mmCIF file of C-alpha atoms in Angstrom:
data_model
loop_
_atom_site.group_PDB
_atom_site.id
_atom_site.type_symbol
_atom_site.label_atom_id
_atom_site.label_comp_id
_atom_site.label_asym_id
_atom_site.label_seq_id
_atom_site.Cartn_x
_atom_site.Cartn_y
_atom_site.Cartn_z
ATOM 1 C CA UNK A 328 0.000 0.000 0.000
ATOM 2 C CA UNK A 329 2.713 2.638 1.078
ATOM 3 C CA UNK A 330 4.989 1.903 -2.484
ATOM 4 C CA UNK A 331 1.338 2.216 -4.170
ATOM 5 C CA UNK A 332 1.439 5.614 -3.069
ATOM 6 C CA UNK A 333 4.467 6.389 -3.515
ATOM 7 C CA UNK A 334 4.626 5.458 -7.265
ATOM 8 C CA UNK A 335 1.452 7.383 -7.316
ATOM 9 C CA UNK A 336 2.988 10.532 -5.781
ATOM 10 C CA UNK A 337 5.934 10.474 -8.295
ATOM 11 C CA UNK A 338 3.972 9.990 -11.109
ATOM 12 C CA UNK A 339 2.206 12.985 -9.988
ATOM 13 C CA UNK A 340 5.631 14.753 -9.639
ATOM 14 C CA UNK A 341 6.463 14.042 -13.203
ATOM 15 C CA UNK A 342 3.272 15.040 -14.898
ATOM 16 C CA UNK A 343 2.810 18.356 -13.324
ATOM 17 C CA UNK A 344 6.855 19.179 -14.066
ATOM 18 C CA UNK A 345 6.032 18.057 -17.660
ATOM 19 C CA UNK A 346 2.910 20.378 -17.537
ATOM 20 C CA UNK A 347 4.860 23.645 -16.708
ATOM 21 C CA UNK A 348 7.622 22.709 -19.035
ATOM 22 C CA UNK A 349 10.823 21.764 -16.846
ATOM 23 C CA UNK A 350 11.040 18.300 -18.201
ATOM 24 C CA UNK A 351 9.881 16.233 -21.037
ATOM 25 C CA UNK A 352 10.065 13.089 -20.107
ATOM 26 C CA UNK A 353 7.031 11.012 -18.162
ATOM 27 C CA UNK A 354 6.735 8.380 -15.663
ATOM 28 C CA UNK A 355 5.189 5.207 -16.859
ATOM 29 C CA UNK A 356 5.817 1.688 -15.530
ATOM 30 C CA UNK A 357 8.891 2.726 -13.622
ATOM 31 C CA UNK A 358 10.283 3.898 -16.707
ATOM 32 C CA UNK A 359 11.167 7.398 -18.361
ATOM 33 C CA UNK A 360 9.938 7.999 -21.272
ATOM 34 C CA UNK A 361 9.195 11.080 -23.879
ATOM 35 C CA UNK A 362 7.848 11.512 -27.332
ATOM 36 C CA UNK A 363 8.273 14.275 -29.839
ATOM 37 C CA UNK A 364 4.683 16.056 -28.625
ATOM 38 C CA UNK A 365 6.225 16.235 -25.112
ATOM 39 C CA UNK A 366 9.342 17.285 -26.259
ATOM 40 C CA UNK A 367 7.804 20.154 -28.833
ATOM 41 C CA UNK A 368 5.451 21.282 -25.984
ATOM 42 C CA UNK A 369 8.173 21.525 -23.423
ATOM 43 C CA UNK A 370 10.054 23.847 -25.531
ATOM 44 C CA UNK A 371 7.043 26.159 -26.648
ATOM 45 C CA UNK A 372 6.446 26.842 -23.104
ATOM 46 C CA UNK A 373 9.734 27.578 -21.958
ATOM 47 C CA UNK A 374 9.732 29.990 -25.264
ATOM 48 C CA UNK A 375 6.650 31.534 -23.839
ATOM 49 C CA UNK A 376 7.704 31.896 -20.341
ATOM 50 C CA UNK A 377 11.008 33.224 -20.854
ATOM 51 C CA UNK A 378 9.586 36.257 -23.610
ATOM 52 C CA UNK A 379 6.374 36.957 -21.063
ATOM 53 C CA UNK A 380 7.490 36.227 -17.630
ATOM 54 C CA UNK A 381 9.480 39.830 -17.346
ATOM 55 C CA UNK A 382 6.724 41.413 -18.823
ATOM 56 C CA UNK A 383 3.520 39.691 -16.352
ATOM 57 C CA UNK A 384 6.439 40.194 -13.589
ATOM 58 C CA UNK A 385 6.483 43.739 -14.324
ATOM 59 C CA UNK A 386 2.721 44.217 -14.480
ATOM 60 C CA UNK A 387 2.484 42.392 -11.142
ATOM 61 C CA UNK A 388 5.052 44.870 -9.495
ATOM 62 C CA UNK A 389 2.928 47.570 -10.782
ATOM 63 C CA UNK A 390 -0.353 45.983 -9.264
ATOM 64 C CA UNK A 391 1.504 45.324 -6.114
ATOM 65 C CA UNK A 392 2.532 49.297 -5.879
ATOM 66 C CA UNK A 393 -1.072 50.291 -6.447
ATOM 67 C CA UNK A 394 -2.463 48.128 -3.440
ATOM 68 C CA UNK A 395 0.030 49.461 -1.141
ATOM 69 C CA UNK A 396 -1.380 52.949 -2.393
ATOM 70 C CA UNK A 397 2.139 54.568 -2.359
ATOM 71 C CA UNK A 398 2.058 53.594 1.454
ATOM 72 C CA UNK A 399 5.166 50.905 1.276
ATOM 73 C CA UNK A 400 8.663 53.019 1.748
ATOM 74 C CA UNK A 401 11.419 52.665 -0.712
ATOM 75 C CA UNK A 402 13.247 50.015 0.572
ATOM 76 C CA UNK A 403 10.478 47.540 0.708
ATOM 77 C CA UNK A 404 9.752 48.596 -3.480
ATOM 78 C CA UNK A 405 13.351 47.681 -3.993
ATOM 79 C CA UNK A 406 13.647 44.547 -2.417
ATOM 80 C CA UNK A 407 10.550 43.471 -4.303
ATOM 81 C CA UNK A 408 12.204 43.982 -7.809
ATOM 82 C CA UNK A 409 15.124 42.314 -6.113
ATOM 83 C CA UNK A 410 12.833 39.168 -5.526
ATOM 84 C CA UNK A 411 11.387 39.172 -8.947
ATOM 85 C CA UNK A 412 14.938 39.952 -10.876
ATOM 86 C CA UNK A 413 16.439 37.060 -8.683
ATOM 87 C CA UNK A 414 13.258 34.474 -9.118
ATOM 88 C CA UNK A 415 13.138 35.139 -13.043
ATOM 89 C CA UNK A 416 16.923 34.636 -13.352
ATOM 90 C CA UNK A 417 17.181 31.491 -11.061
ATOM 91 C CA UNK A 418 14.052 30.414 -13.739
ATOM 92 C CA UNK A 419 15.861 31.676 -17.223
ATOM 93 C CA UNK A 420 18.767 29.443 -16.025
ATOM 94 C CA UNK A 421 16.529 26.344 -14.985
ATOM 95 C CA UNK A 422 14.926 26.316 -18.278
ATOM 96 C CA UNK A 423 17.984 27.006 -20.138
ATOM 97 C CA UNK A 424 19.392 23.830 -18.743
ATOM 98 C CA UNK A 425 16.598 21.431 -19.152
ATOM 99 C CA UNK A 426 18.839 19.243 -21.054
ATOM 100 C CA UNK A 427 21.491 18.566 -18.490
ATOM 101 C CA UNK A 428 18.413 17.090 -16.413
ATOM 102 C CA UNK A 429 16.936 15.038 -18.586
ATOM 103 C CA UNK A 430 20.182 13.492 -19.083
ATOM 104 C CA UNK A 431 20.136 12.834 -15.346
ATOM 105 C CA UNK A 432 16.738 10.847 -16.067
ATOM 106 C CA UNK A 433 18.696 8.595 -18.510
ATOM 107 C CA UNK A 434 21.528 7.955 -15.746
ATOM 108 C CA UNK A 435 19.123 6.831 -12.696
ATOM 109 C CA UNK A 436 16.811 4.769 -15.566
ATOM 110 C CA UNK A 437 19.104 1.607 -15.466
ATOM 111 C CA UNK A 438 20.015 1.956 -11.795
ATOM 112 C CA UNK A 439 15.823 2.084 -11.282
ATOM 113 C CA UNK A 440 15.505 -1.404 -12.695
ATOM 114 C CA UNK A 441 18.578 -2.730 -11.064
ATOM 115 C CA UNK A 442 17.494 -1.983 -7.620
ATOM 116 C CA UNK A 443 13.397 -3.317 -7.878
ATOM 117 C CA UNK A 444 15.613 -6.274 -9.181
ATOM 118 C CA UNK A 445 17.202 -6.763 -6.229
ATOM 119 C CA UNK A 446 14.796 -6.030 -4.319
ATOM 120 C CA UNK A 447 12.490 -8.767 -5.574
ATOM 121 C CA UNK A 448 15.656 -11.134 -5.502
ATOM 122 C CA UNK A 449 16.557 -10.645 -1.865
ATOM 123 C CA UNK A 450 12.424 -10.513 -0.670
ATOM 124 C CA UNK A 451 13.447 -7.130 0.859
ATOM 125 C CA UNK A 452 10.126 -5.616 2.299
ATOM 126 C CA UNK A 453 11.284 -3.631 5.347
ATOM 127 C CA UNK A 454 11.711 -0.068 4.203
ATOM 128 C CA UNK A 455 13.887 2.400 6.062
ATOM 129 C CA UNK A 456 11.410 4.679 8.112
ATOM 130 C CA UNK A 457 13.490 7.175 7.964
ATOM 131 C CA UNK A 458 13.818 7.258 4.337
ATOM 132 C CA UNK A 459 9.990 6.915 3.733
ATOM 133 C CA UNK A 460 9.123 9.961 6.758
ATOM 134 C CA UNK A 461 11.457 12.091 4.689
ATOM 135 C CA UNK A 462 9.922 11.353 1.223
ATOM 136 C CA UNK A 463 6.234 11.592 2.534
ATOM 137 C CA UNK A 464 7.497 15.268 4.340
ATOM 138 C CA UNK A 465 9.711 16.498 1.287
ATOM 139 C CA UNK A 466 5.838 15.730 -0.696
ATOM 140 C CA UNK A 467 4.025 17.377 1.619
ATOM 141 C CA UNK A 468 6.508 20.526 2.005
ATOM 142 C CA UNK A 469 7.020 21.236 -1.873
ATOM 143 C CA UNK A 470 2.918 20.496 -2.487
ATOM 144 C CA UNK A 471 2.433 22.997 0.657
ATOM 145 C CA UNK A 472 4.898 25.856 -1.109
ATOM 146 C CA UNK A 473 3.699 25.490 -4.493
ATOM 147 C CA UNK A 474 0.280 25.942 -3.672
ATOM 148 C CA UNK A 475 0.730 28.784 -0.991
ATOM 149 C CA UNK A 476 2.545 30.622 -3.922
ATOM 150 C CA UNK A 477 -0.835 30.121 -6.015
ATOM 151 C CA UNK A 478 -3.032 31.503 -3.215
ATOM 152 C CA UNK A 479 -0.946 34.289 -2.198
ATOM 153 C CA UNK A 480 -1.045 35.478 -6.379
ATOM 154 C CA UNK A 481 -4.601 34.278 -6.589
ATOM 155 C CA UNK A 482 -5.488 36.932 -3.883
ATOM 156 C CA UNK A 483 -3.218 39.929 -4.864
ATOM 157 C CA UNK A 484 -5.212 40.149 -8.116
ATOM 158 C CA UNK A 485 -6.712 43.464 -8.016
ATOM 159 C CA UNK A 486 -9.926 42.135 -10.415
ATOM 160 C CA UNK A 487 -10.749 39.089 -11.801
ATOM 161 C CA UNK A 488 -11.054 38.831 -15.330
ATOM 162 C CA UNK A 489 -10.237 36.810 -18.022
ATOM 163 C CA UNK A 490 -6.924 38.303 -18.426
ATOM 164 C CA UNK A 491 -5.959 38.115 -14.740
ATOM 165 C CA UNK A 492 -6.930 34.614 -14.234
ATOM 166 C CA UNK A 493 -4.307 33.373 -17.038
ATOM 167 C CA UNK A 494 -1.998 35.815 -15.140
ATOM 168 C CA UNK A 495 -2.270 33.965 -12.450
ATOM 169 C CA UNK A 496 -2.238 30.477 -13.886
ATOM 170 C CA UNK A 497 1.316 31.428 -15.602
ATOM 171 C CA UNK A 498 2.940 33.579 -12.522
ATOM 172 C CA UNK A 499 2.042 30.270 -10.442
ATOM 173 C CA UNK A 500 3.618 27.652 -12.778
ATOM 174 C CA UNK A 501 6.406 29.781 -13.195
ATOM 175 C CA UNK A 502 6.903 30.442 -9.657
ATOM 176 C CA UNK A 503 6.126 26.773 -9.113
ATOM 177 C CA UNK A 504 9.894 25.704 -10.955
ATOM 178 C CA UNK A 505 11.849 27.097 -8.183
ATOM 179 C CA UNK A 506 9.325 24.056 -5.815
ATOM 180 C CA UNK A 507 9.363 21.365 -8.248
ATOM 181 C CA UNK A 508 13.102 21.240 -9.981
ATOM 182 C CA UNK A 509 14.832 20.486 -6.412
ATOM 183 C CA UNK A 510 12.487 17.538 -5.792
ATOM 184 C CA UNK A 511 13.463 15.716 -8.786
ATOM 185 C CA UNK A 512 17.174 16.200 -7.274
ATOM 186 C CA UNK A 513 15.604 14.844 -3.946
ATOM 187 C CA UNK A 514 14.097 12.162 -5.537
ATOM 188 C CA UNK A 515 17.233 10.813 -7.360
ATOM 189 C CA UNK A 516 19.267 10.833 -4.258
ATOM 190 C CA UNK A 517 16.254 9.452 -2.223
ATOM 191 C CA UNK A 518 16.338 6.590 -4.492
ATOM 192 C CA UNK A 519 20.049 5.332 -4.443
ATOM 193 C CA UNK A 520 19.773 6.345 -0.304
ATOM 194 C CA UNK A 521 17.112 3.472 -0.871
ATOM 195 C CA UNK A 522 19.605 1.447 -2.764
ATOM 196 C CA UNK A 523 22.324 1.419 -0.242
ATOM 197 C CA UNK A 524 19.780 0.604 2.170
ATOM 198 C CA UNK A 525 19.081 -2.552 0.150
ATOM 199 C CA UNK A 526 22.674 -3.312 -0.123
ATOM 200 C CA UNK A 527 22.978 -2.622 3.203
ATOM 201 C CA UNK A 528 20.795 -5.086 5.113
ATOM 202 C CA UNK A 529 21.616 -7.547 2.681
ATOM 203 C CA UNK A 530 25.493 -7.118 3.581
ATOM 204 C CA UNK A 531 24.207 -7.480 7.332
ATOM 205 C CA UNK A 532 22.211 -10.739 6.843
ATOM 206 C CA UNK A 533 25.228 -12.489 4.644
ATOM 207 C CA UNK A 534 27.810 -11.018 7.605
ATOM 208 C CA UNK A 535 25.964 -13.331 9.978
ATOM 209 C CA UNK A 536 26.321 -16.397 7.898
ATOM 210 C CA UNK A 537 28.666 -18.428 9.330
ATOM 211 C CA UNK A 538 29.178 -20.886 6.378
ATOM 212 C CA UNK A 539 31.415 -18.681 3.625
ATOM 213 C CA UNK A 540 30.003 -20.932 0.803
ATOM 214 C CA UNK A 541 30.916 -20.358 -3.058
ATOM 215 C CA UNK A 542 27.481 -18.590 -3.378
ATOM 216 C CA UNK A 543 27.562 -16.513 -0.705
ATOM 217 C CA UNK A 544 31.133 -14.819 -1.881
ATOM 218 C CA UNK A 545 30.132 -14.438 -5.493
ATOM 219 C CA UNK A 546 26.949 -12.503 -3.823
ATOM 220 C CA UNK A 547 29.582 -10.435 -2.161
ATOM 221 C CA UNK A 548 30.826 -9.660 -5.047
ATOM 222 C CA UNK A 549 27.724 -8.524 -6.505
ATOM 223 C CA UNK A 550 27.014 -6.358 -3.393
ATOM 224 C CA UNK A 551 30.140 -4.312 -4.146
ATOM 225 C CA UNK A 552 29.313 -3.846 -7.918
ATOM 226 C CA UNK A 553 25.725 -2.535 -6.524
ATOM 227 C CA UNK A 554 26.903 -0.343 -4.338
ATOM 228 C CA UNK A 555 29.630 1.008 -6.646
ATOM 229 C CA UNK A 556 27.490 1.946 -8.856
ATOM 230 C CA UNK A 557 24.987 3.557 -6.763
ATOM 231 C CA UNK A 558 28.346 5.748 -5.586
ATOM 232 C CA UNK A 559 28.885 6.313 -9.558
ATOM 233 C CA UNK A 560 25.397 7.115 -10.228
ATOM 234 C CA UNK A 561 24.991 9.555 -6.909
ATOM 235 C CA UNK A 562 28.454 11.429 -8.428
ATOM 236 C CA UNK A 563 26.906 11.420 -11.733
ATOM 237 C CA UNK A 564 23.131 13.006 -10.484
ATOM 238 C CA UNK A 565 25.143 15.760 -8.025
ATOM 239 C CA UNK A 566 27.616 16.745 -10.999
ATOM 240 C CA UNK A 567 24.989 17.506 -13.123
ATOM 241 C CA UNK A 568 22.424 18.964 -10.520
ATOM 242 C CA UNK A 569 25.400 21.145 -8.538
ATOM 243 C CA UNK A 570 25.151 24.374 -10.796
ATOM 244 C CA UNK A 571 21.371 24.314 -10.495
ATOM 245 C CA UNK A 572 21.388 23.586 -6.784
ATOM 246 C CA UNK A 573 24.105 26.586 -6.326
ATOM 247 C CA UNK A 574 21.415 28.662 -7.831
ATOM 248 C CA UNK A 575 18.465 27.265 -5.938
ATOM 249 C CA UNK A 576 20.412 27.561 -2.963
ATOM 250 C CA UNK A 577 21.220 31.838 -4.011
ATOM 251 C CA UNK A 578 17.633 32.053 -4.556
ATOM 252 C CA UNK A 579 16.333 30.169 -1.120
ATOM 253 C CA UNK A 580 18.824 32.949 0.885
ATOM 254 C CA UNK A 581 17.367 35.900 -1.356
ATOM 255 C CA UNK A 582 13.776 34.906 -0.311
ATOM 256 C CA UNK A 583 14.624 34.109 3.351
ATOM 257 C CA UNK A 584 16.187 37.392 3.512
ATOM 258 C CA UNK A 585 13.644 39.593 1.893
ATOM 259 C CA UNK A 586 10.865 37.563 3.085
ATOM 260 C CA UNK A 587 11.643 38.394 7.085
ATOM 261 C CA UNK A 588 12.057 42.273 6.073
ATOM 262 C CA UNK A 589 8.466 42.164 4.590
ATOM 263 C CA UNK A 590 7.024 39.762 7.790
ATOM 264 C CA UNK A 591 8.243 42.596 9.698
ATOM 265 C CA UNK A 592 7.148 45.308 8.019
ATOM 266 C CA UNK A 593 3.663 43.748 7.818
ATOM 267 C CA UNK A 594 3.438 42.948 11.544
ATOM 268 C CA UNK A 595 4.744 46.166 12.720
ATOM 269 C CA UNK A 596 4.405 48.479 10.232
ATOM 270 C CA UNK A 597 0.877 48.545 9.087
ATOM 271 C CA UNK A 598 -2.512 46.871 10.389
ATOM 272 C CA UNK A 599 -2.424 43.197 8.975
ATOM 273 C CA UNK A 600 -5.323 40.567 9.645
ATOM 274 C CA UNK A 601 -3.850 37.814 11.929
ATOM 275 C CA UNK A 602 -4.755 35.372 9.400
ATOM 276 C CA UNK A 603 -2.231 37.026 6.829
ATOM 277 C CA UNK A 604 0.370 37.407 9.582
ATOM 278 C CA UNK A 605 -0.299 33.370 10.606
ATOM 279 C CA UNK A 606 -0.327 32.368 7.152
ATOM 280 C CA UNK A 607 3.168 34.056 5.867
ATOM 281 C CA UNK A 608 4.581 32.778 9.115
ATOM 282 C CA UNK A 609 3.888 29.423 8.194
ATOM 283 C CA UNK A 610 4.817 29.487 4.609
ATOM 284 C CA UNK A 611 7.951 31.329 5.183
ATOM 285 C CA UNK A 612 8.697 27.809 7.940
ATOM 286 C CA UNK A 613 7.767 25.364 5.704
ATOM 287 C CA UNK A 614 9.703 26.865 3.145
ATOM 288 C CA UNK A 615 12.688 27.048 4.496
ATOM 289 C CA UNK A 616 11.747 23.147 6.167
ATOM 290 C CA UNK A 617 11.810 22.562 2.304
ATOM 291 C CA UNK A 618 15.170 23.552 1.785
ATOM 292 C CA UNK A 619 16.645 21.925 4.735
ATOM 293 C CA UNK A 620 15.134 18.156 3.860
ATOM 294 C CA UNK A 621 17.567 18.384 0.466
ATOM 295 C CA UNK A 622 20.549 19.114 2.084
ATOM 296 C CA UNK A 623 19.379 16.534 5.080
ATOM 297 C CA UNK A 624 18.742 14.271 2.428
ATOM 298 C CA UNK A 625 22.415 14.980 1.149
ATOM 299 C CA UNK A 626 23.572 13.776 5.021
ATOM 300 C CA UNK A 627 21.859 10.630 4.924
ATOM 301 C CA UNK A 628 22.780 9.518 1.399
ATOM 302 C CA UNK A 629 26.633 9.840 2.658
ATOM 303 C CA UNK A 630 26.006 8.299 5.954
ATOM 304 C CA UNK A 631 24.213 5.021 4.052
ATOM 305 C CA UNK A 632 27.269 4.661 2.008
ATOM 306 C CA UNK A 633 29.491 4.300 5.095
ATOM 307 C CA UNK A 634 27.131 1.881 6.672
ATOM 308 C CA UNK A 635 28.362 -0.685 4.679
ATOM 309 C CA UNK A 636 32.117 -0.163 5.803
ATOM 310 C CA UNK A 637 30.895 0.189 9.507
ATOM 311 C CA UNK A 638 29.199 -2.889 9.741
ATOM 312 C CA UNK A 639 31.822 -5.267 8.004
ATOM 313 C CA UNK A 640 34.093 -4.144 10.319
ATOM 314 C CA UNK A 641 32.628 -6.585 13.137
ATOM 315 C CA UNK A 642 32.415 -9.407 11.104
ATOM 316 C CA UNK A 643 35.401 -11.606 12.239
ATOM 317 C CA UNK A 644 35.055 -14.846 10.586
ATOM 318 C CA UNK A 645 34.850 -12.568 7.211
ATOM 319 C CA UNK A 646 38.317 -11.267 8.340
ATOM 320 C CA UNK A 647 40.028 -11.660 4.235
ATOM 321 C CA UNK A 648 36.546 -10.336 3.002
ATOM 322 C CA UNK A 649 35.919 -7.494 5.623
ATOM 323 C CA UNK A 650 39.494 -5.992 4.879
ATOM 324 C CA UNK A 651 38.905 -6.044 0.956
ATOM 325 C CA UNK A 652 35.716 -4.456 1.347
ATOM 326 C CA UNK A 653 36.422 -1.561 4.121
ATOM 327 C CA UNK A 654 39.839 -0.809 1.543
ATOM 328 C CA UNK A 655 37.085 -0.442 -1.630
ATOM 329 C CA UNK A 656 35.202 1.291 0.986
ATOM 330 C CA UNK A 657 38.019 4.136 1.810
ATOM 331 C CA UNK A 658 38.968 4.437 -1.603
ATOM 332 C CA UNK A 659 35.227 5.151 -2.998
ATOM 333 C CA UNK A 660 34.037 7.438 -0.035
ATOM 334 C CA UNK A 661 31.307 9.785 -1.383
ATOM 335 C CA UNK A 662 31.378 13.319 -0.851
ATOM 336 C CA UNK A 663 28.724 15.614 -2.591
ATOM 337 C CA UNK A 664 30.223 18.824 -3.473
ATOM 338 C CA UNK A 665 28.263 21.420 -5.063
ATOM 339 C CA UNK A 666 30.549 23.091 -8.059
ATOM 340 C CA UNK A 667 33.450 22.761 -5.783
ATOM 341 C CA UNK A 668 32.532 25.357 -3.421
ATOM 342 C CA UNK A 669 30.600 23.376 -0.287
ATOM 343 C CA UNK A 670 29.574 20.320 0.453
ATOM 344 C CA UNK A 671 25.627 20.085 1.270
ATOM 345 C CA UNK A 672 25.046 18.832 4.595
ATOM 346 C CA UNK A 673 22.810 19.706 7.547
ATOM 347 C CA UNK A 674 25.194 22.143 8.969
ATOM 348 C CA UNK A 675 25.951 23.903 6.017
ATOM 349 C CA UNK A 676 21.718 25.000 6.126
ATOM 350 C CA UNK A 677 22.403 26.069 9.369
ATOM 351 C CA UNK A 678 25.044 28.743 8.259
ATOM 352 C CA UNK A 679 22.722 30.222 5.710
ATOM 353 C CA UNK A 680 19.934 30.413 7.800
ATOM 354 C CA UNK A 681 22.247 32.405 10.339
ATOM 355 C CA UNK A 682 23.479 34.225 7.198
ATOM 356 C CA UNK A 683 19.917 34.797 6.240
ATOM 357 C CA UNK A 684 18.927 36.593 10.048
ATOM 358 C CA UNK A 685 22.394 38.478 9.751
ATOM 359 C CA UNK A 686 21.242 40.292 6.038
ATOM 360 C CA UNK A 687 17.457 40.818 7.783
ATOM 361 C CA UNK A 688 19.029 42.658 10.383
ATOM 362 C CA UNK A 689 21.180 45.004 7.839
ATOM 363 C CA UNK A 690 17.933 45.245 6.207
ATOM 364 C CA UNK A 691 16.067 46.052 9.470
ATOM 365 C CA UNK A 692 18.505 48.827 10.100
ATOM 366 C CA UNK A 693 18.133 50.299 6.402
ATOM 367 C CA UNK A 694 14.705 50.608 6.789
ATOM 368 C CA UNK A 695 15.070 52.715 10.147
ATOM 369 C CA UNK A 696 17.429 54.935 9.073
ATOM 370 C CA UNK A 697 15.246 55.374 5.539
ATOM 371 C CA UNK A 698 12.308 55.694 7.903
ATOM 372 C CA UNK A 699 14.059 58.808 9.485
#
């Protein structure tokens, strides 16, 4: 029942990120697969929302301006263009690169098969709780985001009319690619995290055989393959995901930093309904909840790839085996760098969120000495 919905939710993922345009491949029967409609309508829309996103951008800003009837001061006008100029270039460049991540696609389809393989081979049924907690949370965070986004444009509409309402149907999907592009990168290493668990508990039942039979090394064997190229594959995904992820990761700083300044100015400088001031508190957490379950994610696929060496290094009467595999084990340690500059862990979300109150504070003081 839970990997029926689970496939479900991912096939979900992949249709809506084929609807706005960021991929054009689909899900079906485990497999990725595209066509030459997908592929044509892909690249009409990202023609369409890289010429008119500037413009409806633009025409938002000035509908924005208008409700604040010239009430907001300067700063808070500024650091709205900021947003915008940031979002739209964060999207130009996710669009731009579509075909580095379809490419990605192509590199996890082969490792897909080779893990339900083994996992119908070995009778594994016990899923890691962790891993399926942070998949069903990642889900509900991104779905939460997207679709706060869509209410919070849906309501600053100043009238509704036919014009308007496709406004808001395009700002949301295009807004929407900053939610949905980082879960796919999720979701590729959530699924060789799920791999090395595999390998994993399968390395810990075999460890507790006592009888080293013929069978039982050339499984070994195959173990090691399996989990070097989930290593291979995870290099592969984060090599061709770091650029994007460096600018996701600009973009998720820009927002948490311009994002306090406006809480603040709505709490404390001008009469806001609680619901408003309830709601944007909430959004801004789960937001930036979003952002930390990628780079947790990013922990946990390292730590399952050491599990391996950890536990072998118990197993006496594997004493020849144990010191091949914890010496294949040093040499192919995984670390996930992100265009050379940082590696994403927990801690490292930490630092930008203490980054993040550090520029809200400048900002803070801006606006006080503007106010004067």
């Amino acid at each position: 029942m839970t990997e029926d919905i689970k496939k479900m939710l991912v096939k979900i993922y992949f249709f809506y990120a084929l609807a706005i345009g960021i991929t054009s491949h689909r899900f079906v029967n485990n497999t990725f697969q595209t066509s030459k409609f997908s592929r044509v309508y892909s690249l009409v829309f990202n023609v369409v929302t890289i010429l008119l996103l500037p413009v409806v951008i633009w025409d938002t800003a000035a509908i924005f301006q208008a409700q604040m009837d010239h009430q907001a001061p300067v700063l808070l006008v500024i650091t709205y263009y900021v947003r915008c100029a940031v979002a739209y270039l964060v999207i130009l460049y996710t669009i731009l690169t579509r075909g580095f991540r379809d490419r990605a696609y192509m590199e996890m389809q082969p490792l897909l098969f080779k893990l339900m393989r083994e996992e119908k081979r070995y009778g594994i049924k016990k899923k890691s709780r962790t891993l399926m907690g942070l998949f069903y949370l990642k889900f509900a965070a991104a779905t939460w985001c997207c679709t706060t986004d869509s209410i919070y444009l849906f309501h600053s509409s100043d009238a509704w009319n036919w014009m308007n309402i496709i406004r808001f149907i395009f700002l949301s999907s295009a807004y929407n690619i900053l939610e949905v592009v980082p879960m796919a990168y999720f979701l590729g290493l959530w699924h060789i995290a799920r791999g090395y668990d595999c390998v994993n508990q399968r390395l810990e039942k075999l460890g507790k055989s006592l009888a080293k039979s013929k069978r039982d090394r050339e499984e070994l064997k195959h173990l090691w393959s399996l989990h070097a190229e989930l290593t291979r594959t995870a290099r592969e995904i984060n090599k061709i995901y770091s650029p994007q992820m460096l600018a996701f990761r600009f973009d998720c700083f820009v927002y948490g930093v311009i994002q306090a300044y406006w809480g603040a100015f709505f709490v404390f400088g001008v009469t806001t309904p609680i619901f408003w001031v309830i709601y944007g508190s909430v959004a801004y957490y789960i937001r930036s909840l979003d952002y930390y379950l990628i780079d947790h994610m990013c922990d946990l696929l390292v730590k399952y790839q050491n599990s391996s060496k950890h536990l072998w290094k118990v197993k006496s009467h594997w004493t020849k085996e144990t010191s091949a595999f914890v010496i294949y084990a040093n040499s192919l340690k995984l670390e996930l760098w992100t265009c050379g500059l940082y590696q994403a862990n927990r801690s490292l979300w930490f630092d930008m969120m203490s980054n993040v109150f550090y520029y809200f504070t400048m900002l803070l003081q801006f606006h006080l000495v503007m106010g004067k």
